[in-house]
Amino acid sequence: MTTRQKLEAVSQNLWWSWNPNARDLFRDIAPDVYESSTHAPLAALKAASDDTLNDAKVADRIDAVYADFRSYMETPGSKADAPATAYFCMEYGLHESLALYSGGLGILAGDHCKAASDLSVPFTAVGLLLRDGYFKQKFDSVGWQVEEYPVLDPAEHPMTLLTGRNGEPRRVTVHLGDEPLRLQAWELNVGRTRLLLLDSDHDENPAHLRPLTRKLYQGDRRIRLQQEIVLGIGGLRMLRALNSAAEVYHLNEGHCAFLLFELMRERMATGETREQAEQWVHDHCVFTTHTPVLAGHDRFEPDLLLGQLWKMRDALHLSNEQILAYGRVKPDDHQEWFTMTVLGLNLTRAANGVSKLNGEVAREQWSQLYPDRPTSEVPIGHVTNGIHLPTWTAQPAREFASKHLGDWEADRIAPTFWQKIDKVSDADVWALRSALRKRLVDFAKQHVASQTMKQTFGLDPDTLTIGFARRFATYKRAPLFFHDVERAGKILSNADRPVQLLYAGKAHPADEGGKRFIQQIYGMTQEAPFEGRVLFLENYNMEIGRMLVSGCDVWLNNPRRPMEASGTSGQKVSAHGGLNLSILDGWWPEGYDGSNGWSIGDDDSAQIASDPSKQDRDDAEFLYSTIENSVVPEFYDRTDGVPSRWVARMKNAMRELPAQFSSERMVADYVDQMYDA
């Protein structure tokens, strides 16, 4: 094979998205194109000259990356004998060049696909081809978020339109009420995982239906309902058209729950009774719920649902009330709306929340579905989310681990691997932290210079750096640090022991409250004593996420408990020696032991506060006092230039958290506890 052919083979598989040597190689062969394409390898390869690719040093790098790729693909993981699994989700966060995600649900799904590949789980994922993707974030002169939707061109990405023997696109039909919709699919290879993206945007569909798969969470409830019909029913029909078999169907959130109706329809079409079909579906399907607030679960008014699903109702030989009952907590309440989560719980053999606390909240949420059981016995367990370490661990941290702990590639998910951190000198651990912080500061300086949100850059590579980056939903309380502006100013502007704060995140286009939070933080960046010490990095994406979780000393998380289902961003910092400062919500109650980070408040209640303003005051006070009395002193109290108490916390976090909260552990739990049941 020529050097170009080898690099073409690598570019066509998302394996490169978690291999820094591959990413660096694509960047170096065409730096300008790589940057302008938001780091798309295929674009860089098309722009690279043969002279560049055949340069001796470049050719050696290509050979090495290609050999690593082939070795990965040909060496089976530990779960190759797991049941063949079809995984359905509305969004997938795989890489910044593919804007197929809006937040944590998509990032989690992307990491799930990658870990399934690492473990060799026979795994096919299904989603939507979001040609408009999630928006590019810009700002006007007063710091108000402005959304732009750059169009995703499949030809510029490693995806293939699936065709039949005659070369024509392979298409399936779903009905939206009276209207047929024809769906085609694009295939992405994510290591050994196959991801299918459904697409309605072609000339076989009427103009008003073509955009249906273009944009994530678009429009009103009718469009949302239609998208969910496409994902659940259309997704399964596409699998059937491709002869893709599965032993287990995993529904990641309620968006895809119409899959269950389609499975029932298939079974009944073979002659099974409804009861037999129901039992088969129940035995072969599992369901994950992420949403800790009842109002956040998708609900549809009865007339709307029946208007779109009447053909499915007839195929299942159901009356209106019978089909609606599958999605109602109280089946006899004819006014109750149809809830997708209820459908998911009713027709699956196992259900889970995504952290221990989230499982408790889900059992309380849905206890009315099981009136004959105490809440503790509601059949919803938990599999705590994890993160894909190869995607999120920066190259300097990988090199550090390989030098001091052993074979990072082979052993990173083994707890014994990380226990070796105790034998590493405090000076070496601190040197890693300082190098990663400087790397982040250099990145932020370059990024801020190109932003539409103009800010003064004053970050210092030796200053305690706190990061906050996530979706700007209001319950995450992004501006909590500024609850007492005077006290916040004193913390940041202490001449001897300064603190600097980095923010990033997008608000949903329809979330006025979230946009106001961003605007409020932007206002702080323009005022003394915050100017230069507080920065907002615009257009949050996976690249910015990787830089922040690797470079920040402290990761701040202050949602309203218990509204953070899991909150995996904080799991990404520990492999870099970063420390969490977090409300005891989501995954953190399982990870925090008092010596590997800090909590904001205590663990006395899993209920949403009855007085949010009081909770804000109390949590802000906890936050300030923890920073003032522990975080700042431990960072700046040093012996021979090394903060020994701080490094002790770093070692505790690095020893205990990366393996426990990895997506490989998570997927192994799914296989053992749910897929294999």
XYZ file of C-alpha atoms in Angstrom:
677
model
C 0.000 0.000 0.000
C 1.127 3.546 -0.683
C 1.400 6.074 2.123
C -1.774 7.755 0.863
C -3.681 4.483 0.822
C -2.612 3.707 4.384
C -3.693 7.127 5.565
C -6.967 6.807 3.646
C -7.680 3.566 5.512
C -7.058 5.311 8.846
C -9.106 8.371 7.879
C -12.177 6.217 7.163
C -12.472 4.960 10.744
C -13.171 7.143 13.784
C -10.398 5.247 15.590
C -8.288 8.292 14.808
C -10.518 10.390 17.086
C -9.004 8.750 20.178
C -5.452 8.311 18.898
C -3.417 11.509 19.380
C -0.618 10.333 17.083
C -3.143 9.949 14.260
C -4.734 13.334 14.976
C -1.331 15.041 15.073
C -0.379 13.403 11.796
C -3.482 14.663 9.997
C -2.890 18.127 11.423
C 0.724 18.227 10.274
C 0.113 17.175 6.644
C -2.223 20.158 6.004
C -2.354 22.479 9.056
C -4.532 25.228 7.594
C -7.147 22.884 6.136
C -7.176 20.756 9.269
C -7.884 23.821 11.392
C -10.490 25.357 9.091
C -12.379 22.045 8.840
C -12.613 21.729 12.646
C -10.004 18.977 12.522
C -11.500 16.757 9.822
C -8.839 14.205 8.739
C -10.437 13.505 5.377
C -10.258 17.187 4.436
C -6.606 17.334 5.478
C -5.764 14.207 3.492
C -7.432 15.547 0.352
C -5.365 18.740 0.648
C -2.041 17.010 1.325
C 0.387 16.637 -1.574
C 2.062 13.364 -2.490
C 5.426 15.021 -1.819
C 4.349 15.697 1.765
C 3.058 12.168 2.317
C 6.168 10.578 0.825
C 8.621 12.609 2.880
C 10.689 10.019 4.765
C 9.798 11.263 8.267
C 6.111 11.642 7.415
C 6.045 8.211 5.768
C 7.532 6.673 8.921
C 4.810 8.318 11.004
C 2.132 7.047 8.605
C 3.537 3.528 8.825
C 3.508 3.654 12.623
C -0.068 4.989 12.843
C -1.301 2.477 10.275
C 0.363 -0.369 12.171
C -1.306 0.782 15.406
C -4.655 0.914 13.633
C -4.318 -2.577 12.178
C -3.175 -3.960 15.524
C -6.202 -2.432 17.240
C -8.649 -3.775 14.685
C -7.145 -7.286 14.695
C -6.699 -7.771 18.456
C -9.989 -8.750 20.106
C -11.079 -7.221 23.383
C -12.348 -8.989 26.476
C -16.092 -8.950 25.658
C -16.102 -10.441 22.164
C -18.557 -13.101 23.340
C -21.143 -10.539 24.519
C -24.603 -10.639 22.917
C -24.954 -8.744 19.650
C -26.402 -5.388 20.681
C -28.302 -2.692 18.793
C -28.020 0.677 20.540
C -30.389 3.540 19.779
C -29.737 7.171 20.716
C -30.741 10.555 19.312
C -27.218 12.046 19.384
C -23.556 10.964 19.332
C -20.537 12.971 20.452
C -17.583 11.456 18.597
C -15.306 14.338 17.583
C -15.506 18.099 17.140
C -15.572 17.742 13.334
C -18.890 15.846 13.529
C -21.481 18.044 15.265
C -23.907 15.195 15.931
C -24.403 16.047 19.605
C -25.595 18.823 21.910
C -24.390 17.752 25.332
C -23.787 15.010 27.845
C -26.217 12.452 26.393
C -24.414 12.522 23.057
C -20.928 12.507 24.573
C -21.936 9.526 26.695
C -23.285 7.686 23.622
C -20.103 8.374 21.674
C -17.943 7.090 24.517
C -20.222 4.027 24.809
C -19.623 3.211 21.125
C -15.854 3.595 21.506
C -15.661 1.468 24.649
C -17.833 -1.207 23.029
C -15.261 -1.249 20.224
C -12.339 -1.485 22.674
C -14.002 -4.465 24.362
C -15.075 -6.049 21.029
C -18.755 -6.086 21.982
C -20.724 -6.912 18.779
C -22.335 -3.490 18.616
C -24.388 -1.520 16.088
C -25.522 1.985 16.977
C -28.361 3.934 15.351
C -28.914 7.697 15.229
C -29.748 10.565 12.868
C -27.621 12.261 10.219
C -27.803 15.792 11.606
C -26.678 17.713 8.531
C -27.164 21.018 10.348
C -25.526 19.544 13.405
C -25.417 21.438 16.641
C -24.835 25.116 16.208
C -21.649 27.131 16.002
C -21.685 29.656 18.837
C -20.937 33.341 18.331
C -21.837 36.490 20.271
C -23.047 39.987 19.586
C -21.539 43.102 21.149
C -23.407 42.682 24.441
C -22.541 39.017 24.928
C -25.805 37.518 23.677
C -25.409 34.088 22.087
C -25.966 33.887 18.320
C -26.353 30.516 16.605
C -25.042 29.532 13.203
C -25.659 26.132 11.613
C -22.853 25.134 9.242
C -24.006 22.340 6.947
C -22.361 18.934 7.347
C -21.371 17.519 3.967
C -21.084 13.707 4.191
C -18.491 13.764 1.418
C -16.106 15.597 3.759
C -16.370 12.971 6.492
C -15.675 9.231 6.790
C -19.218 8.089 6.169
C -20.690 5.962 3.397
C -24.211 5.990 1.983
C -25.542 2.452 2.196
C -26.699 1.060 -1.136
C -28.251 -2.100 -2.551
C -26.956 -4.433 -5.210
C -27.963 -2.031 -7.977
C -26.007 0.815 -6.403
C -29.134 2.739 -5.471
C -29.488 3.993 -1.892
C -31.006 1.399 0.403
C -34.199 2.950 1.765
C -36.994 2.055 4.165
C -40.378 3.643 4.760
C -42.042 4.930 7.907
C -45.414 6.630 8.100
C -46.025 9.947 9.801
C -49.772 9.823 9.935
C -50.902 9.471 6.315
C -47.558 10.525 4.864
C -44.868 8.005 3.921
C -41.282 9.041 4.636
C -38.370 7.318 2.930
C -35.165 6.985 4.956
C -31.654 6.206 3.816
C -28.652 5.599 6.066
C -25.003 6.574 6.254
C -22.476 4.313 7.928
C -19.657 5.463 10.214
C -17.040 3.046 11.506
C -16.070 3.789 15.105
C -13.277 1.295 15.612
C -15.104 -2.043 15.540
C -18.486 -0.388 16.203
C -20.874 0.310 13.341
C -22.912 3.536 13.574
C -25.878 4.066 11.237
C -27.203 7.593 10.714
C -30.716 7.912 9.293
C -31.317 10.582 6.661
C -34.590 11.977 5.283
C -32.976 14.771 3.246
C -33.215 13.460 -0.310
C -35.428 14.021 -3.336
C -37.692 11.025 -2.790
C -39.358 12.877 0.097
C -41.618 15.927 -0.111
C -39.946 19.250 0.611
C -41.623 19.775 3.995
C -40.386 16.406 5.324
C -36.856 16.433 3.958
C -35.404 18.560 6.811
C -36.727 16.245 9.519
C -33.371 14.636 10.328
C -31.263 17.750 9.774
C -31.331 19.424 13.177
C -31.212 18.097 16.732
C -34.219 18.716 19.007
C -35.776 21.118 16.532
C -39.192 22.696 16.383
C -42.386 21.909 18.242
C -43.672 18.669 19.769
C -45.013 17.475 16.433
C -41.584 17.585 14.820
C -40.030 16.061 17.934
C -42.559 13.224 17.756
C -41.822 12.674 14.076
C -38.076 12.545 14.750
C -38.658 9.927 17.420
C -40.752 7.842 15.014
C -37.882 8.064 12.539
C -35.307 6.988 15.127
C -37.201 4.121 16.756
C -39.294 2.678 13.932
C -37.147 3.761 10.991
C -33.965 2.696 12.765
C -35.176 -0.847 13.291
C -36.477 -1.104 9.733
C -33.068 -0.028 8.452
C -31.364 -2.695 10.551
C -33.718 -5.255 9.040
C -33.022 -4.002 5.514
C -29.318 -4.484 6.201
C -29.860 -7.963 7.694
C -28.252 -6.730 10.895
C -29.226 -9.092 13.700
C -29.282 -8.262 17.394
C -29.912 -10.249 20.534
C -30.352 -7.170 22.720
C -31.826 -3.749 21.969
C -30.543 -0.938 24.192
C -32.683 2.212 24.297
C -30.571 5.142 25.485
C -33.270 7.555 26.716
C -36.924 7.628 25.716
C -36.435 9.315 22.331
C -36.133 5.929 20.629
C -38.853 4.023 22.527
C -41.117 3.554 19.481
C -38.605 0.844 18.602
C -40.567 -1.298 21.074
C -43.787 -0.946 19.086
C -41.995 -1.860 15.883
C -40.528 -4.980 17.482
C -44.021 -5.952 18.640
C -45.403 -5.366 15.148
C -42.741 -7.643 13.665
C -43.537 -10.460 16.071
C -47.272 -10.185 15.534
C -46.745 -10.218 11.773
C -45.265 -13.721 12.188
C -48.463 -14.907 13.889
C -47.686 -14.315 17.551
C -50.405 -12.969 19.814
C -49.997 -9.511 21.269
C -49.159 -11.043 24.645
C -46.491 -13.276 23.107
C -45.023 -10.370 21.143
C -45.017 -8.193 24.240
C -43.146 -10.842 26.193
C -40.542 -11.280 23.454
C -39.913 -7.528 23.309
C -39.702 -7.358 27.090
C -37.141 -10.181 27.139
C -34.864 -8.638 24.506
C -34.820 -4.926 25.400
C -33.134 -2.767 28.047
C -33.683 0.901 28.798
C -31.546 3.720 30.205
C -33.118 6.878 31.626
C -31.029 10.000 32.252
C -33.572 12.678 33.170
C -33.972 13.429 36.900
C -36.836 15.925 36.450
C -40.285 14.689 35.445
C -40.907 17.697 33.219
C -37.853 16.780 31.144
C -39.285 13.506 29.836
C -40.828 13.642 26.359
C -44.629 13.713 26.491
C -47.147 13.962 23.672
C -50.820 14.840 23.790
C -53.042 11.888 22.803
C -54.490 13.387 19.618
C -51.039 14.335 18.338
C -49.646 10.874 18.982
C -52.616 9.067 17.447
C -52.525 11.320 14.404
C -48.929 10.284 13.702
C -49.047 6.641 14.824
C -52.448 5.390 13.685
C -50.883 2.968 11.193
C -48.826 1.418 13.974
C -51.934 1.273 16.162
C -53.782 -0.634 13.451
C -50.839 -2.961 12.787
C -50.805 -3.869 16.478
C -54.589 -4.382 16.461
C -55.016 -1.892 19.286
C -57.662 0.659 20.121
C -56.724 4.260 20.756
C -56.818 3.770 24.514
C -54.854 0.535 24.358
C -51.898 2.046 22.509
C -51.967 5.140 24.710
C -51.943 2.954 27.844
C -48.388 1.827 27.089
C -47.206 5.389 27.721
C -49.410 6.337 30.667
C -48.701 6.070 34.376
C -52.462 5.717 34.880
C -53.752 3.789 31.854
C -57.393 4.655 32.574
C -56.771 8.402 32.716
C -57.876 9.437 29.231
C -56.479 12.942 29.695
C -52.950 11.840 30.543
C -50.351 12.503 27.873
C -48.212 9.722 26.418
C -44.737 9.603 28.015
C -41.855 7.956 26.177
C -40.079 6.934 29.384
C -43.197 5.106 30.573
C -43.265 3.205 27.276
C -39.611 2.322 27.804
C -40.206 1.092 31.343
C -43.305 -0.895 30.411
C -41.769 -2.954 27.619
C -38.174 -3.676 28.695
C -36.722 -6.343 30.947
C -34.257 -4.036 32.733
C -33.958 -0.294 33.296
C -31.251 1.844 34.832
C -30.284 5.325 35.855
C -26.770 6.553 35.107
C -25.458 6.940 38.658
C -26.389 5.480 42.024
C -28.156 8.705 43.033
C -29.857 8.970 39.634
C -31.168 5.431 40.093
C -32.668 6.441 43.455
C -34.257 9.518 41.897
C -35.665 7.459 38.996
C -37.212 4.935 41.388
C -38.916 7.760 43.239
C -40.000 9.424 39.960
C -41.704 6.351 38.594
C -42.940 4.679 41.782
C -46.558 5.304 40.721
C -46.014 2.827 37.873
C -45.483 0.132 40.505
C -48.108 0.843 43.185
C -47.767 -2.622 44.728
C -44.056 -2.161 45.521
C -42.152 0.021 47.969
C -40.035 2.657 46.233
C -36.849 0.782 47.066
C -38.094 -2.177 44.988
C -39.093 -0.230 41.858
C -37.257 -2.145 39.094
C -34.838 0.592 38.043
C -31.187 -0.011 38.899
C -28.124 1.964 37.955
C -25.028 1.687 35.807
C -22.852 4.688 36.562
C -21.588 6.489 33.484
C -17.918 6.501 32.600
C -15.680 8.284 30.125
C -13.551 6.929 27.295
C -10.050 7.510 28.620
C -8.298 7.377 25.212
C -10.581 10.133 23.887
C -10.205 12.462 26.855
C -6.670 11.870 28.168
C -4.154 14.378 26.825
C -0.933 13.129 25.277
C 1.309 14.556 28.041
C -0.725 12.652 30.643
C -0.523 9.459 28.570
C 3.246 9.847 28.302
C 3.509 10.504 32.044
C 1.477 7.380 32.836
C 3.477 5.251 30.395
C 6.751 6.434 31.931
C 5.792 6.072 35.586
C 2.935 3.543 35.779
C 3.417 1.035 32.969
C 1.655 0.236 29.689
C -1.086 2.890 29.468
C -2.570 1.473 26.275
C -2.962 -2.030 27.673
C -3.572 -1.496 31.395
C -5.291 1.885 31.837
C -8.587 0.393 33.079
C -6.904 -1.844 35.652
C -7.082 -0.359 39.183
C -3.605 -1.761 39.948
C -2.162 0.357 37.136
C -3.195 3.625 38.791
C -2.140 2.493 42.270
C 1.472 2.877 41.173
C 1.041 6.654 41.373
C 1.984 6.411 45.063
C 5.544 5.533 44.051
C 5.957 8.581 41.809
C 7.706 11.573 43.365
C 5.612 14.565 44.334
C 7.871 16.734 42.177
C 7.140 14.669 39.057
C 3.387 14.691 39.694
C 3.441 18.449 40.219
C 5.514 18.938 37.057
C 2.778 17.179 35.064
C 0.108 19.437 36.544
C 2.139 22.578 35.820
C 2.859 21.524 32.240
C -0.814 20.790 31.529
C -1.889 24.125 33.019
C 0.608 26.007 30.833
C -0.625 24.073 27.800
C -4.186 25.196 28.544
C -3.176 28.830 29.076
C -1.342 28.872 25.739
C -4.400 27.361 24.023
C -6.785 29.835 25.671
C -4.643 32.800 24.604
C -4.786 31.731 20.977
C -8.492 30.888 21.137
C -9.561 34.163 22.763
C -7.719 36.153 20.096
C -10.046 34.774 17.412
C -13.357 35.057 19.293
C -16.311 37.301 18.565
C -16.675 37.734 22.350
C -13.869 40.206 23.008
C -12.078 39.837 26.339
C -8.839 40.887 27.956
C -6.439 37.981 28.276
C -4.635 37.938 31.611
C -4.200 34.270 32.460
C -0.976 33.186 34.117
C 0.434 29.663 33.729
C 1.404 29.546 37.422
C -1.976 30.612 38.826
C -4.563 28.276 40.348
C -6.977 27.597 37.478
C -10.629 26.619 37.940
C -12.728 25.403 35.012
C -16.476 25.256 34.389
C -17.577 23.890 31.021
C -20.879 22.220 30.163
C -24.252 22.796 28.610
C -25.669 26.055 30.009
C -28.926 24.642 31.316
C -30.112 26.869 34.150
C -30.134 24.074 36.742
C -26.344 23.827 36.349
C -26.115 27.354 37.860
C -23.075 28.524 35.898
C -22.885 31.978 37.598
C -23.053 30.630 41.173
C -19.458 31.707 41.824
C -20.612 35.319 41.362
C -23.503 35.046 43.842
C -21.536 37.432 46.106
C -19.622 39.587 43.642
C -17.456 41.258 46.269
C -16.351 37.994 47.829
C -15.721 36.424 44.434
C -13.564 39.406 43.510
C -11.438 39.065 46.630
C -10.791 35.394 45.874
C -9.709 36.032 42.295
C -7.656 39.173 42.887
C -5.549 38.138 45.883
C -2.106 39.405 44.878
C -0.191 36.649 46.683
C -2.553 33.772 45.974
C -4.542 34.592 42.826
C -7.187 32.454 41.148
C -8.292 32.426 37.503
C -11.535 31.030 36.131
C -12.316 29.619 32.668
C -15.861 29.080 31.364
C -17.199 27.428 28.217
C -20.580 26.138 27.162
C -23.599 26.567 24.922
C -27.170 27.374 25.856
C -29.978 25.687 23.932
C -31.182 28.131 21.248
C -34.586 28.341 22.959
C -33.189 28.644 26.511
C -33.359 32.339 27.313
C -32.298 31.697 30.900
C -29.177 29.856 29.842
C -28.297 32.633 27.417
C -28.680 35.204 30.188
C -26.280 33.180 32.329
C -23.654 33.353 29.564
C -24.276 37.071 29.167
C -23.887 37.553 32.923
C -20.514 35.807 32.889
C -19.447 37.817 29.850
C -20.306 40.952 31.814
C -18.023 39.804 34.607
C -15.119 39.399 32.165
C -15.414 43.116 31.381
C -15.313 44.377 34.977
C -12.588 44.823 37.571
C -11.459 42.789 39.426
C -12.489 39.989 37.041
C -11.162 41.377 33.764
C -8.350 39.149 32.547
C -8.899 36.653 35.365
C -12.254 35.332 34.113
C -12.544 34.173 30.506
C -15.318 32.619 28.448
C -14.125 30.371 25.600
C -16.751 30.515 22.887
C -18.038 27.729 20.635
C -17.580 24.945 23.183
C -16.807 21.659 21.457
C -14.903 18.472 22.155
C -11.517 20.073 21.465
C -12.137 22.808 24.025
C -13.469 20.160 26.391
C -10.275 18.100 26.043
C -8.111 21.132 26.732
C -10.076 22.241 29.778
C -10.389 18.878 31.503
C -6.665 18.284 31.030
C -5.430 21.743 31.982
C -7.611 22.954 34.858
C -6.420 22.356 38.407
C -9.989 22.333 39.732
C -13.180 21.278 37.971
C -16.193 23.179 39.284
C -19.662 21.612 39.208
C -22.542 23.227 41.065
C -25.926 21.998 39.778
C -29.118 21.967 41.798
C -29.040 18.582 43.432
C -30.276 16.033 42.328
C -30.751 17.340 38.781
C -27.354 16.201 37.442
C -27.960 12.653 36.252
C -24.254 11.846 36.077
C -22.113 14.796 34.951
C -19.249 12.968 33.286
C -17.088 16.037 32.555
C -15.651 15.800 36.076
C -14.607 12.196 35.461
C -12.223 13.394 32.746
C -9.946 15.449 34.980
C -8.563 12.768 37.307
C -6.241 11.123 34.762
C -4.573 14.539 34.519
C -4.308 15.072 38.257
C -7.195 17.535 38.211
C -9.447 17.764 41.269
C -13.219 18.053 41.485
C -14.968 20.753 43.512
C -18.563 19.642 43.180
C -22.019 19.402 44.596
C -22.587 15.823 45.755
C -24.704 15.049 42.715
C -24.495 12.637 39.791
C -21.383 10.452 39.928
C -19.503 12.463 42.566
C -21.103 10.849 45.668
C -19.649 7.552 44.412
C -16.209 9.015 43.669
C -15.632 11.454 46.526
C -13.921 10.158 49.670
C -12.885 13.413 51.343
C -9.270 13.183 50.211
C -9.499 13.231 46.386
C -11.235 16.565 45.807
C -13.862 18.631 47.578
C -17.618 18.640 48.026
C -19.842 21.699 47.976
C -22.231 21.093 50.834
C -23.148 17.732 52.279
C -25.050 14.594 51.343
C -28.103 15.014 53.546
C -30.822 15.000 50.904
C -31.577 13.690 47.441
C -34.531 16.013 47.005
C -34.752 19.224 45.025
C -34.635 22.139 47.466
C -38.001 23.630 48.378
C -36.392 27.083 48.511
C -34.009 27.484 45.552
C -32.830 30.941 46.617
C -31.783 29.596 50.022
C -30.038 26.683 48.356
C -28.128 29.133 46.165
C -27.026 31.151 49.212
C -26.005 28.064 51.147
C -24.159 26.457 48.242
C -22.354 29.707 47.387
C -21.211 29.994 51.005
C -19.920 26.401 50.939
C -18.166 27.151 47.658
C -16.439 30.313 48.884
C -15.391 28.870 52.229
C -13.980 25.719 50.598
C -11.949 27.742 48.105
C -10.711 30.160 50.763
C -9.945 27.656 53.522
C -8.770 24.591 51.603
C -8.357 24.946 47.840
C -6.225 28.106 47.789
C -4.023 27.314 50.818
C -3.310 23.762 49.662
C -2.366 24.965 46.174
C -0.012 27.719 47.334
C 1.534 26.234 50.527
C 4.736 24.707 49.190
C 7.951 23.073 50.281
C 10.797 23.272 47.780
C 8.286 24.523 45.225
C 5.880 21.581 45.619
C 2.460 21.803 47.356
C 2.545 18.492 49.225
C -1.071 18.522 50.467
C -2.316 19.334 46.969
C -0.241 16.600 45.374
C -1.552 14.128 47.955
C -5.088 14.896 46.752
C -3.935 14.555 43.147
C -2.482 11.124 43.857
C -5.640 10.004 45.644
C -7.767 11.086 42.681
C -5.447 9.482 40.131
C -5.269 6.257 42.118
C -9.002 5.780 42.659
C -11.009 7.431 39.879
C -9.841 6.842 36.266
C -10.426 3.076 36.099
C -13.598 3.140 38.221
C -15.210 5.818 36.063
C -14.062 4.633 32.648
C -16.508 3.811 29.873
C -14.846 0.413 29.514
C -15.963 -0.391 33.070
C -19.389 1.041 32.237
C -19.859 -1.052 29.094
C -18.591 -4.154 30.886
C -21.250 -3.489 33.551
C -23.918 -3.196 30.859
C -22.794 -6.487 29.330
C -22.684 -8.323 32.655
C -25.754 -6.803 34.312
C -28.105 -6.095 31.410
C -27.090 -7.446 27.997
C -26.188 -10.913 29.289
C -29.177 -11.272 31.610
